Tab-separated table of C-alpha atoms and ligand atoms in Angstrom:
chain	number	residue	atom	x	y	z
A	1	UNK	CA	26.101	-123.579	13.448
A	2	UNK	CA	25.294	-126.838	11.328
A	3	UNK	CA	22.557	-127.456	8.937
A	4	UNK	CA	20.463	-129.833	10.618
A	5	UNK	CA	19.633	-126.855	13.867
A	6	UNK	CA	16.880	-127.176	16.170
A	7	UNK	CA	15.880	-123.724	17.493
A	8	UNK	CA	13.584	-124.193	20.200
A	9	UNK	CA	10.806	-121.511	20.946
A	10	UNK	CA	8.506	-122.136	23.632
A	11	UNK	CA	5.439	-119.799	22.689
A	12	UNK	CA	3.125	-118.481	26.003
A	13	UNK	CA	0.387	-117.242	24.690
A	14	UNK	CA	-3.612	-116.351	25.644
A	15	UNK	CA	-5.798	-118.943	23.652
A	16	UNK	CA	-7.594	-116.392	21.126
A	17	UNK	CA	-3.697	-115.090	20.785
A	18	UNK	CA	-2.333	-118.620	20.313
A	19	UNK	CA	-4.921	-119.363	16.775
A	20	UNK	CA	-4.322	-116.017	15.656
A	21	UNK	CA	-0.419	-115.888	15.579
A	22	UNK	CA	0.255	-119.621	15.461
A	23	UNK	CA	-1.287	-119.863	12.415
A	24	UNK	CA	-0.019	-123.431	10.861
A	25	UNK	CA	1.734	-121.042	7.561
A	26	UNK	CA	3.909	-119.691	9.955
A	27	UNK	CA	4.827	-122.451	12.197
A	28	UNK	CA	5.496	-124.563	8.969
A	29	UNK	CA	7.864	-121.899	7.241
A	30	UNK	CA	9.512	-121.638	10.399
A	31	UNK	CA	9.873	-125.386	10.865
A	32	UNK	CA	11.325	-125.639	7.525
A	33	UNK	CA	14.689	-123.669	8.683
A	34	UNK	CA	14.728	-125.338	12.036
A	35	UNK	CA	12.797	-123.252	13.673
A	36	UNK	CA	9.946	-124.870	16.260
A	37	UNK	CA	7.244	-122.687	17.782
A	38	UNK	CA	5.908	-124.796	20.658
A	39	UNK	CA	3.275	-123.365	22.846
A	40	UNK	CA	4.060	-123.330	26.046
A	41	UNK	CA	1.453	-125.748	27.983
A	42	UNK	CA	-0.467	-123.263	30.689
A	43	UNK	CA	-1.739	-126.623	32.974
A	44	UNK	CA	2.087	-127.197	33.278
A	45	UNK	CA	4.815	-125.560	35.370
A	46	UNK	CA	6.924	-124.145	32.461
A	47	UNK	CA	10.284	-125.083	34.253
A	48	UNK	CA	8.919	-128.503	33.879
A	49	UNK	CA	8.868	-127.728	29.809
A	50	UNK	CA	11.318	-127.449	27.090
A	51	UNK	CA	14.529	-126.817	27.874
A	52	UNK	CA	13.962	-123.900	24.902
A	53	UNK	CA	16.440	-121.784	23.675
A	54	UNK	CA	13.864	-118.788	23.549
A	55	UNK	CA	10.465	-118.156	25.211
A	56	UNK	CA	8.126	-115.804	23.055
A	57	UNK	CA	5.262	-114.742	25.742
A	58	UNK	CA	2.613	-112.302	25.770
A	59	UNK	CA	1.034	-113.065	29.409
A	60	UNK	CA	1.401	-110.742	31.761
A	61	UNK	CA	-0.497	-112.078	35.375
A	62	UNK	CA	1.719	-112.181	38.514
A	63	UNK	CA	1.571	-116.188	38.537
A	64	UNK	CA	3.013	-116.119	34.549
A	65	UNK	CA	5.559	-113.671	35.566
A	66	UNK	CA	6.907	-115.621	38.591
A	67	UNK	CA	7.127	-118.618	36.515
A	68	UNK	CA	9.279	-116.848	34.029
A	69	UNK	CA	11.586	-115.583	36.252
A	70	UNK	CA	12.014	-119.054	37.893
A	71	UNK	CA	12.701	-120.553	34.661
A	72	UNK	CA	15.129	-117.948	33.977
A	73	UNK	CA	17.132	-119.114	37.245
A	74	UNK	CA	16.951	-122.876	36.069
A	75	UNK	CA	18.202	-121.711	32.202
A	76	UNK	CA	20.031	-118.758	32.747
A	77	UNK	CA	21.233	-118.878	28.947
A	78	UNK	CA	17.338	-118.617	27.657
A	79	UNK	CA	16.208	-115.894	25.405
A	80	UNK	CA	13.161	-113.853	26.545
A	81	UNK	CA	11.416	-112.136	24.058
A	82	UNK	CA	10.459	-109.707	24.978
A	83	UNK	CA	12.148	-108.547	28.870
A	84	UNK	CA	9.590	-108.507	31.379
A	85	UNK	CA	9.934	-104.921	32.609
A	86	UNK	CA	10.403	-103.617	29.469
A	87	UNK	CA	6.791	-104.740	28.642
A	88	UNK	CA	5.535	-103.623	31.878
A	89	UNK	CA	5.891	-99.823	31.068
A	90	UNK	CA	3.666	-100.186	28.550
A	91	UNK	CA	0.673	-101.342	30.869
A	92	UNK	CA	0.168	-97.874	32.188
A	93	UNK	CA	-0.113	-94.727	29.376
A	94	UNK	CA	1.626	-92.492	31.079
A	95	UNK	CA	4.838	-94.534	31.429
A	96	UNK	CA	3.958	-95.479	27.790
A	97	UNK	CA	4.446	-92.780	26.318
A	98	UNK	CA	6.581	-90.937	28.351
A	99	UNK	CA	8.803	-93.032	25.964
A	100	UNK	CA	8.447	-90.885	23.193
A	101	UNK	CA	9.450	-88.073	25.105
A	102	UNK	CA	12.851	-89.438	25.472
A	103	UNK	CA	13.478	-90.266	22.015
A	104	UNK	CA	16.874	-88.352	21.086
A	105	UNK	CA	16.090	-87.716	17.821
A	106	UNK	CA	16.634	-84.736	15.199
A	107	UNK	CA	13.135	-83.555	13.983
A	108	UNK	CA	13.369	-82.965	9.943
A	109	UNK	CA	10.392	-81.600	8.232
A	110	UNK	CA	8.127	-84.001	10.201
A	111	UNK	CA	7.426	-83.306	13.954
A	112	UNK	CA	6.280	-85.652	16.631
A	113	UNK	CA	5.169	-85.459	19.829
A	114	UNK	CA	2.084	-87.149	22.080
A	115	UNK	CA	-1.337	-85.199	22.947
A	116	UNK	CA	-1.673	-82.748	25.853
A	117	UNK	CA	-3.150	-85.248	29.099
A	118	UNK	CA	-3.583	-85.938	32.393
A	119	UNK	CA	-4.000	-88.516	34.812
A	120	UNK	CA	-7.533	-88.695	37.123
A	121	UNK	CA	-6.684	-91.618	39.741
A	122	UNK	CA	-10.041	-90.475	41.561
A	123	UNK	CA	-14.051	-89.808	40.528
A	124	UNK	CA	-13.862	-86.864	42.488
A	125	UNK	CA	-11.346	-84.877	40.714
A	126	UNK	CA	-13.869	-85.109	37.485
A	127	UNK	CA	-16.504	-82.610	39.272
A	128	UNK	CA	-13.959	-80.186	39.765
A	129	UNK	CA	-13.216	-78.326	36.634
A	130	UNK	CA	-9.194	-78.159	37.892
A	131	UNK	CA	-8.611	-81.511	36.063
A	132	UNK	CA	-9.070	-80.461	32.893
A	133	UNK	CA	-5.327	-77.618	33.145
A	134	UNK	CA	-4.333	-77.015	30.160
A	135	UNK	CA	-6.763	-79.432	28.214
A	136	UNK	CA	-9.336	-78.423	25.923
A	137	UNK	CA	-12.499	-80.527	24.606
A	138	UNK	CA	-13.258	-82.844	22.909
A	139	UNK	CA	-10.929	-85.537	25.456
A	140	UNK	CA	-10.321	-89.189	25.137
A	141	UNK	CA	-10.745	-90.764	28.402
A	142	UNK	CA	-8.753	-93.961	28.156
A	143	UNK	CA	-8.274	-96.097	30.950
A	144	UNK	CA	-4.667	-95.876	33.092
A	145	UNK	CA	-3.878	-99.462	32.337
A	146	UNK	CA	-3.529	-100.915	29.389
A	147	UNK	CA	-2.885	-104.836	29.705
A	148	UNK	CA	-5.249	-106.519	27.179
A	149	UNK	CA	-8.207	-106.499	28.575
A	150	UNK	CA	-11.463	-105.621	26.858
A	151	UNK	CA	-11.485	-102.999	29.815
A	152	UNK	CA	-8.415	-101.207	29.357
A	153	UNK	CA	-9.748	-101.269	25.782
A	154	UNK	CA	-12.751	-99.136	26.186
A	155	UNK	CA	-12.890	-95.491	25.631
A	156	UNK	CA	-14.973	-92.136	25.485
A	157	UNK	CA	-14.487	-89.544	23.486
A	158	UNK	CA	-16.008	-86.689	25.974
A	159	UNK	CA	-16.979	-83.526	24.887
A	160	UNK	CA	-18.306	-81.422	27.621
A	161	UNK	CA	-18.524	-81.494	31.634
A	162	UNK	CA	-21.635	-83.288	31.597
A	163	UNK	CA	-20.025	-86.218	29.291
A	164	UNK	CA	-16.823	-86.190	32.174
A	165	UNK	CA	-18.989	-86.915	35.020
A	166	UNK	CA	-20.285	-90.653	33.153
A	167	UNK	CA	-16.435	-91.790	33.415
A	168	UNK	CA	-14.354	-94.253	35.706
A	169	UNK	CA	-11.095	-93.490	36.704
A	170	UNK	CA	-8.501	-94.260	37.147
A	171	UNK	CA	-7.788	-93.000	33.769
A	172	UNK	CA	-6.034	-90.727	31.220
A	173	UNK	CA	-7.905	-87.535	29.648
A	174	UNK	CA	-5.855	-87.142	26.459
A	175	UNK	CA	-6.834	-83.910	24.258
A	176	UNK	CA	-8.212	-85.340	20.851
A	177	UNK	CA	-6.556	-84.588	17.977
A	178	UNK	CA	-8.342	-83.744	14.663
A	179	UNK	CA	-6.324	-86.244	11.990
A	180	UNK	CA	-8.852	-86.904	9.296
A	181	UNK	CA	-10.070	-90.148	10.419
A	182	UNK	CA	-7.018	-92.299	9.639
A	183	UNK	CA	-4.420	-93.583	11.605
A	184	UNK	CA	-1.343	-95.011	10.752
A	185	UNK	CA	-0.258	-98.130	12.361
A	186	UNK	CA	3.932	-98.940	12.718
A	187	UNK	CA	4.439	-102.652	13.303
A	188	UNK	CA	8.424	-103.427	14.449
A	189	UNK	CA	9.701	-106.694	14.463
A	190	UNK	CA	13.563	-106.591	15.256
A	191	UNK	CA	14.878	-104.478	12.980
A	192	UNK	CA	11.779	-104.963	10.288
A	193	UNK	CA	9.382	-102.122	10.375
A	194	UNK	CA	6.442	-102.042	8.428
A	195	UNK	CA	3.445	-99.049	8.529
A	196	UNK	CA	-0.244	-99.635	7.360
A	197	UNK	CA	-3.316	-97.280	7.460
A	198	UNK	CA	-6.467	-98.123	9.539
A	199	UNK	CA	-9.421	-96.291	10.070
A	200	UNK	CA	-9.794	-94.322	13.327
A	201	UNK	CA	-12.302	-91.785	15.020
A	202	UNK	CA	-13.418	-88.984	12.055
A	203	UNK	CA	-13.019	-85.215	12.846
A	204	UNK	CA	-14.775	-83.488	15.455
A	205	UNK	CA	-16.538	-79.848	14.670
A	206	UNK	CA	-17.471	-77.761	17.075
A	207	UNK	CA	-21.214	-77.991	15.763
A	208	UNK	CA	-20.812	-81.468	16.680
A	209	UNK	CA	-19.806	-80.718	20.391
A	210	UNK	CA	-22.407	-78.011	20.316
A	211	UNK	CA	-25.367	-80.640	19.649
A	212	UNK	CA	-24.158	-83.375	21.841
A	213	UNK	CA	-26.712	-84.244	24.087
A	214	UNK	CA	-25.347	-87.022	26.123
A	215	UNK	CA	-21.527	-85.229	26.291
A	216	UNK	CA	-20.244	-88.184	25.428
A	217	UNK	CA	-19.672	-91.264	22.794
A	218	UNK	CA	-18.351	-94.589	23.780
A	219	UNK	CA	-16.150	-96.457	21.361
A	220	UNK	CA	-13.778	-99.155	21.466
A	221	UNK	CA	-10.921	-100.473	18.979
A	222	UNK	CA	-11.996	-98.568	16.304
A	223	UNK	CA	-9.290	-99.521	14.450
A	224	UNK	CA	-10.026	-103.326	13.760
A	225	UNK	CA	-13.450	-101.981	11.651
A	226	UNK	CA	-12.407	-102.859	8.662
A	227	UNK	CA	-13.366	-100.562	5.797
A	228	UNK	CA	-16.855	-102.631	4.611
A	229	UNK	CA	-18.318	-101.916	7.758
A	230	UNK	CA	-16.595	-98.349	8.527
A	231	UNK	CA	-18.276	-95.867	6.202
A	232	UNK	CA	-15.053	-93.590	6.351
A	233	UNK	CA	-13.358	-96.123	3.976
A	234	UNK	CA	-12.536	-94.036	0.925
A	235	UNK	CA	-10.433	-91.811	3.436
A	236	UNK	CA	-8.341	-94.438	4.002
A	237	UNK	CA	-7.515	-95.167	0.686
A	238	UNK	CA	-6.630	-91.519	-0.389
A	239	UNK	CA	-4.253	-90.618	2.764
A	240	UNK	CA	-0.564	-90.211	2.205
A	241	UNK	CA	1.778	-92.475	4.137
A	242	UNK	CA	4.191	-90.030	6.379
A	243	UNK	CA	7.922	-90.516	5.230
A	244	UNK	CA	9.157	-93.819	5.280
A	245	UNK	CA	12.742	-92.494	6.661
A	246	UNK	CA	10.483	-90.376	9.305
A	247	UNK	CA	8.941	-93.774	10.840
A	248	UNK	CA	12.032	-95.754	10.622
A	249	UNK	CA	13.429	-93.170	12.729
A	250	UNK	CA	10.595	-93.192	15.194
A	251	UNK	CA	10.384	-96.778	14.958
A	252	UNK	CA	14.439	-97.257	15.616
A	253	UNK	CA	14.314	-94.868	18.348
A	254	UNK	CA	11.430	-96.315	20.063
A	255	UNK	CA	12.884	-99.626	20.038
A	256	UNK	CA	16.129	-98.634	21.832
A	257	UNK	CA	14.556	-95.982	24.566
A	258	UNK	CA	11.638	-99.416	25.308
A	259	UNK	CA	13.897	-102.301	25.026
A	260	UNK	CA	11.028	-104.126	22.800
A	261	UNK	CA	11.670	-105.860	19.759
A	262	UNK	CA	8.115	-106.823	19.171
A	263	UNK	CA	5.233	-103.520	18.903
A	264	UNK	CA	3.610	-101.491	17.022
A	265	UNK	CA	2.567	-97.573	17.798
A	266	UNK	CA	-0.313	-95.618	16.729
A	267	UNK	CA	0.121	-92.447	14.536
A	268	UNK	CA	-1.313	-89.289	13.806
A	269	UNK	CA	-1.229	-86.875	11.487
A	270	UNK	CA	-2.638	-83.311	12.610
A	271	UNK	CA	-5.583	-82.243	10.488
A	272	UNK	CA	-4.582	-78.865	10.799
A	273	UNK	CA	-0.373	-78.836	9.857
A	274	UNK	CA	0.500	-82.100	7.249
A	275	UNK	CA	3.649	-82.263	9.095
A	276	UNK	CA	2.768	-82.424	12.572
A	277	UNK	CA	2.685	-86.199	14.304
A	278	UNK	CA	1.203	-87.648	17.314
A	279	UNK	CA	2.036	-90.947	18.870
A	280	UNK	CA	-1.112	-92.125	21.148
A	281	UNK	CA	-0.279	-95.556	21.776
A	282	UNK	CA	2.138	-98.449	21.563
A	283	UNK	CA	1.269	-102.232	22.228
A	284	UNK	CA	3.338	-105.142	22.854
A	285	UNK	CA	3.267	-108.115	20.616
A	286	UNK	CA	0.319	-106.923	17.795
A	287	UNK	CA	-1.635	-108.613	15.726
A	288	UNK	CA	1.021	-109.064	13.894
A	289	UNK	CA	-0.940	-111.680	11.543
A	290	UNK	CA	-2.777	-108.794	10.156
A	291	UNK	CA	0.207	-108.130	8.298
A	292	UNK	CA	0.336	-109.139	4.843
A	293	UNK	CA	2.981	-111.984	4.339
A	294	UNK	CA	3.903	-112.169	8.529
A	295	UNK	CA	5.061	-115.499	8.576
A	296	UNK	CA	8.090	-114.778	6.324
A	297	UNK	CA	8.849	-111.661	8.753
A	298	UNK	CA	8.342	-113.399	11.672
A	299	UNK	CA	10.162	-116.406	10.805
A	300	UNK	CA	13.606	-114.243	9.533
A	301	UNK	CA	13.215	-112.489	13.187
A	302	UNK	CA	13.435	-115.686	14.546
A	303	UNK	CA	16.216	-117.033	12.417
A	304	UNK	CA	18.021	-113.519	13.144
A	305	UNK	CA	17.806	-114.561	16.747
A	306	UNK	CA	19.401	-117.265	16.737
A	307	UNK	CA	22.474	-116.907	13.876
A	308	UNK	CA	23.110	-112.943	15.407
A	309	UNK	CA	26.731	-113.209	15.238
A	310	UNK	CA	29.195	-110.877	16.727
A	311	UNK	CA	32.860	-111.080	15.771
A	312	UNK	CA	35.073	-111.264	18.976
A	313	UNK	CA	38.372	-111.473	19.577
A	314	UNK	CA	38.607	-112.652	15.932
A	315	UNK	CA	36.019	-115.364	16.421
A	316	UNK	CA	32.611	-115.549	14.758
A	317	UNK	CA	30.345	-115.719	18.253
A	318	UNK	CA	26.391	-116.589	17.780
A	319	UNK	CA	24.737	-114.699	20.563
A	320	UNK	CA	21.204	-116.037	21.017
A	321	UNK	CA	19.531	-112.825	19.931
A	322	UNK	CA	21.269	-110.528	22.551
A	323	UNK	CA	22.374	-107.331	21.941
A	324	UNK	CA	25.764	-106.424	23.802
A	325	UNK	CA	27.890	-103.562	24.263
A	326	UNK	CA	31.554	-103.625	24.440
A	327	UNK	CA	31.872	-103.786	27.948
A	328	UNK	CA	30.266	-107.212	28.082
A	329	UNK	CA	32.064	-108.100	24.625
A	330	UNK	CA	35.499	-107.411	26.801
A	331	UNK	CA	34.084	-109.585	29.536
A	332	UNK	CA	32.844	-112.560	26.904
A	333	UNK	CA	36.501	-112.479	25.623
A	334	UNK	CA	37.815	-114.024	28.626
A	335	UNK	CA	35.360	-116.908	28.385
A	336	UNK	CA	36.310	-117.758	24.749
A	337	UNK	CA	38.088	-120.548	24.236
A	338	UNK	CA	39.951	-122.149	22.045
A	339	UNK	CA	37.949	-125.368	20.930
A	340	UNK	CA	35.595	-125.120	17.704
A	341	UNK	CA	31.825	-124.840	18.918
A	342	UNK	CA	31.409	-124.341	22.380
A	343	UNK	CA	28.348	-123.037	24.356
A	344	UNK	CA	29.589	-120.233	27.019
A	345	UNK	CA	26.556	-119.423	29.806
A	346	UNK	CA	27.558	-116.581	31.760
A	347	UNK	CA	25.743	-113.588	33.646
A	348	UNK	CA	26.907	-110.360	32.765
A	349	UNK	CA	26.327	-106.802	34.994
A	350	UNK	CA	25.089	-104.377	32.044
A	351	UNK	CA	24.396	-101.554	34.355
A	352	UNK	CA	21.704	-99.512	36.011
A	353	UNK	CA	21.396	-97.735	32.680
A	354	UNK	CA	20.017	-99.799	30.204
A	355	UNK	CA	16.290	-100.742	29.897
A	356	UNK	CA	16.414	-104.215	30.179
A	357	UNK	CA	17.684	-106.427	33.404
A	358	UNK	CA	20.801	-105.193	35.543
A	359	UNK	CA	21.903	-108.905	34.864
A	360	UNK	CA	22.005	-110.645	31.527
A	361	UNK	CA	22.453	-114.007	30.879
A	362	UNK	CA	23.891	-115.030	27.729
A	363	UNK	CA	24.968	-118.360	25.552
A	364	UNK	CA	27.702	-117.442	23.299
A	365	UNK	CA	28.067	-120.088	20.739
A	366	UNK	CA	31.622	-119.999	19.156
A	367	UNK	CA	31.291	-120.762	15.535
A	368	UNK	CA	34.867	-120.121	14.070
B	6	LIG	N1	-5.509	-88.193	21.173
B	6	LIG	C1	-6.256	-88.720	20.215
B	6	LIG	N2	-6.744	-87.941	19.209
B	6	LIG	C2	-7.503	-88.458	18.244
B	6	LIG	N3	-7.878	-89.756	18.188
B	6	LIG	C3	-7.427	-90.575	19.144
B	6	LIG	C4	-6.592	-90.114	20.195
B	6	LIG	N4	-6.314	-91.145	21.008
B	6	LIG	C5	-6.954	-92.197	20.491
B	6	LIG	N5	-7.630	-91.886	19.373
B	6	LIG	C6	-8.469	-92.786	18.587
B	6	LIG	O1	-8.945	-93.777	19.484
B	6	LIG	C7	-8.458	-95.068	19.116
B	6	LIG	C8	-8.152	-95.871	20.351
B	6	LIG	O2	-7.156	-95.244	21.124
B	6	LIG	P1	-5.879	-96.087	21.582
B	6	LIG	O3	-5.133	-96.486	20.372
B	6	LIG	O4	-5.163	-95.287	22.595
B	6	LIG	O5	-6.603	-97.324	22.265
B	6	LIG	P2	-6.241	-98.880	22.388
B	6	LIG	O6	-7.457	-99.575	22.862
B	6	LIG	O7	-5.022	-98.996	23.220
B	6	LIG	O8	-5.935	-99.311	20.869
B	6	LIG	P3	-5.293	-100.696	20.318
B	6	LIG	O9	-6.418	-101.530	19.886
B	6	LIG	O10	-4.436	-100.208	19.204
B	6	LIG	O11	-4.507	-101.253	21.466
B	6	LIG	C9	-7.249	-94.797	18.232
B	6	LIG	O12	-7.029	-95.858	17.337
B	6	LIG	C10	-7.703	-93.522	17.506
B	6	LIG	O13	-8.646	-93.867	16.502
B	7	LIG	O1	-6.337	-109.042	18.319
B	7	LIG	P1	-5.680	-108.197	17.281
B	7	LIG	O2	-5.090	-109.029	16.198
B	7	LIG	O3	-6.567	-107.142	16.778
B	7	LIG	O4	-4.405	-107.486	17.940
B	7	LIG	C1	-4.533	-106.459	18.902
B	7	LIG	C2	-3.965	-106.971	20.175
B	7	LIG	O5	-4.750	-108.060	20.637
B	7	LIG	P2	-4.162	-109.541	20.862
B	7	LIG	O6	-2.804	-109.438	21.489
B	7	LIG	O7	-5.159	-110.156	21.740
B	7	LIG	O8	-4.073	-110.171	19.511
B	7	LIG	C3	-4.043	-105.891	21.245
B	7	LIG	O9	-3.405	-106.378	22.382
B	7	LIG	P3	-3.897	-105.974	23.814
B	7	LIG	O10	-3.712	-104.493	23.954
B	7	LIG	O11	-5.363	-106.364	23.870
B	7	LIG	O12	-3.017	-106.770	24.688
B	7	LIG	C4	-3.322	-104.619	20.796
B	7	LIG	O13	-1.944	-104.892	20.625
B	7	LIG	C5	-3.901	-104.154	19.486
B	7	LIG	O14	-3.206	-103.032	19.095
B	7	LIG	C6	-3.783	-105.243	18.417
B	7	LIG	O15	-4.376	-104.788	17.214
B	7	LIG	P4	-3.480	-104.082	16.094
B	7	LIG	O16	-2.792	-102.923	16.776
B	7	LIG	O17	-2.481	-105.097	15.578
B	7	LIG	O18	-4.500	-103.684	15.101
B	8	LIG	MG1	-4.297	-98.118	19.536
B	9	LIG	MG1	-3.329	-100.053	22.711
């Protein structure tokens, strides 16, 4: 690819999300290796925008989603970061975390796993004892779907009958886990994985459930207190990160069996055994700004995107960022031709198996 590259990123994005991420340190560093984060214009159709060689979105209403997919028809060759149904699973936190359920991998020393819960699609089913099988107070009722909203944000930690009957469903009752009051917090980007400790609910003793009048506590992103006004702050500072080769493993894992390249998950780390985990939640596209020195990260994801090169057939291929087995490698071959750089748009079948589209499109730049 030469020097003087234009990689074009159209960037859909909620406003708040839009000041927060597009900060101008990043959108200059990226600039400066031919990188340009443009955000996507919402009082426009988008097939009406660019043409851009990737779209970077965090939207997720039907009218964003239809537009997508139409501009996907017009540029067939456009990188979408992230794939719209792979996002989608993680609106609902069943289908979230059923995720880490699937994860194929061996368990060292460390152990994960996610919190006993169930599902309560009606108010009814919280007078009847029957929903709580197999749970045992304190819960977390979260609500079922989990798409951004300060809604799907708020929570209650219940911890008796009385505190149950105050909730609306449809939700999740999740058992709460003692963990000492921090979390840890795994941000991936690509193949970049990073993890940071936040504080989180503190312990719960049973004295505590005992005395609880109301049943219940409302809270909501408990995480973003920072430590000033958190009094649980020295906690933080004293607990242990888990493994690094333990959450690159989790983080690797989670990123094939989703289909993501941009999340984070939520970590914790059982009060009671040091080396037992729980994952209790995973969110597309993070704050990601939070993250000390982002715009360097972010920008080599996006310069990884577009310089991923496969070798094929003997020739150096740039791939725009996909991923591709050999079966579509084989079927790239016979589209390969001989002149020097030459852009290749072709839709590939990848199967009913993977997590991502049945039918990929893909530019294949040939560079030598
Ligand atoms: N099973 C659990 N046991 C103990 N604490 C929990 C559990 N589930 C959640 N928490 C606490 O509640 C907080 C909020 O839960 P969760 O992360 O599921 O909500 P969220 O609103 O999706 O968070 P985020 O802001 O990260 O998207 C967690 O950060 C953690 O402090
Ligand atoms: O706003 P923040 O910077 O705190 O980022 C939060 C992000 O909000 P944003 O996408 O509007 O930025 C949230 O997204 P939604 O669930 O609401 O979609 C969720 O991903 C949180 O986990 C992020 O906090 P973090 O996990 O990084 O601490
Ligand atoms: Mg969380
Ligand atoms: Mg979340």
């Amino acid at each position: 690819m030469s020097d003087n590259m234009r990689y074009e990123i159209g960037c859909a994005l909620a406003d708040s999300k839009r000041h927060s991420f597009l900060q101008p340190s990043l959108v200059e560093l990226a600039k400066s290796r031919g990188i340009y984060l443009v955000p996507v214009d919402s009082t426009k159709r988008l097939v009406d925008q660019g043409p851009f060689d990737a779209i970077l979105h965090k939207l997720s209403d039907k009218q964003w989603n239809d537009q997508l997919r139409e501009y996907r028809a017009k540029y067939p060759h456009v990188t979408v970061i992230d794939p719209l149904e792979a996002i989608e699973r993680l609106h609902n936190r069943i289908s979230m975390l059923r995720a880490v359920q699937e994860l194929k991998i061996t368990e060292g020393n460390e152990t994960f796993e996610v919190p006993r819960q169930n599902v309560v699609e009606k108010y009814e089913e919280l007078t009847d004892l029957k929903i709580l099988e197999g749970l045992k107070f304190p819960v977390i009722a979260k609500p079922l779907v989990a798409n951004g909203t300060a809604i799907s944000h708020s929570m209650s930690l219940v911890f008796n009958s009385k505190g149950l009957k105050t909730l609306k469903p449809p939700l999740v009752l999740q058992e709460f886990v003692n963990h000492g009051g921090v979390i840890f917090k795994v941000y991936v980007v690509g193949d970049f994985v990073k993890c940071v400790k936040r504080n989180s609910l503190p312990d719960v003793s049973d004295e505590k459930m005992k005395n609880s009048v109301e049943g219940f506590i409302l809270f909501s992103q408990i995480s973003n207190l920072t430590a000033e006004n958190y009094d649980e702050g020295r906690e933080i500072e004293q607990a242990e990160l888990p493994p690094a080769r333990f959450i690159e493993d989790l983080a690797s894992g989670l990123r094939e069996v989703l289909g993501l390249r941009l999340f984070n998950f939520d970590l914790i780390r059982s009060s009671e055994a040091r080396n037992r985990y729980f994952v209790i939640d995973i969110n597309y596209f993070p704050g990601y700004n939070k993250m000390p020195g982002y715009e360097a990260i972010l920008t080599d994801f996006f310069w990884n995107l577009c310089h991923e090169h496969q070798k094929i057939s003997g020739r150096e291929v740039a791939l725009g960022g996909r991923e591709i087995d050999d079966k579509v490698a084989s079927e790239l071959e016979k589209d390969i031709v001989n002149d020097e750089e030459k852009k290749v748009a072709f839709t590939v079948d990848i199967g009913k198996e993977s997590n991502v589209d049945d039918r990929v499109s893909i530019v294949a730049t040939v560079i030598k």
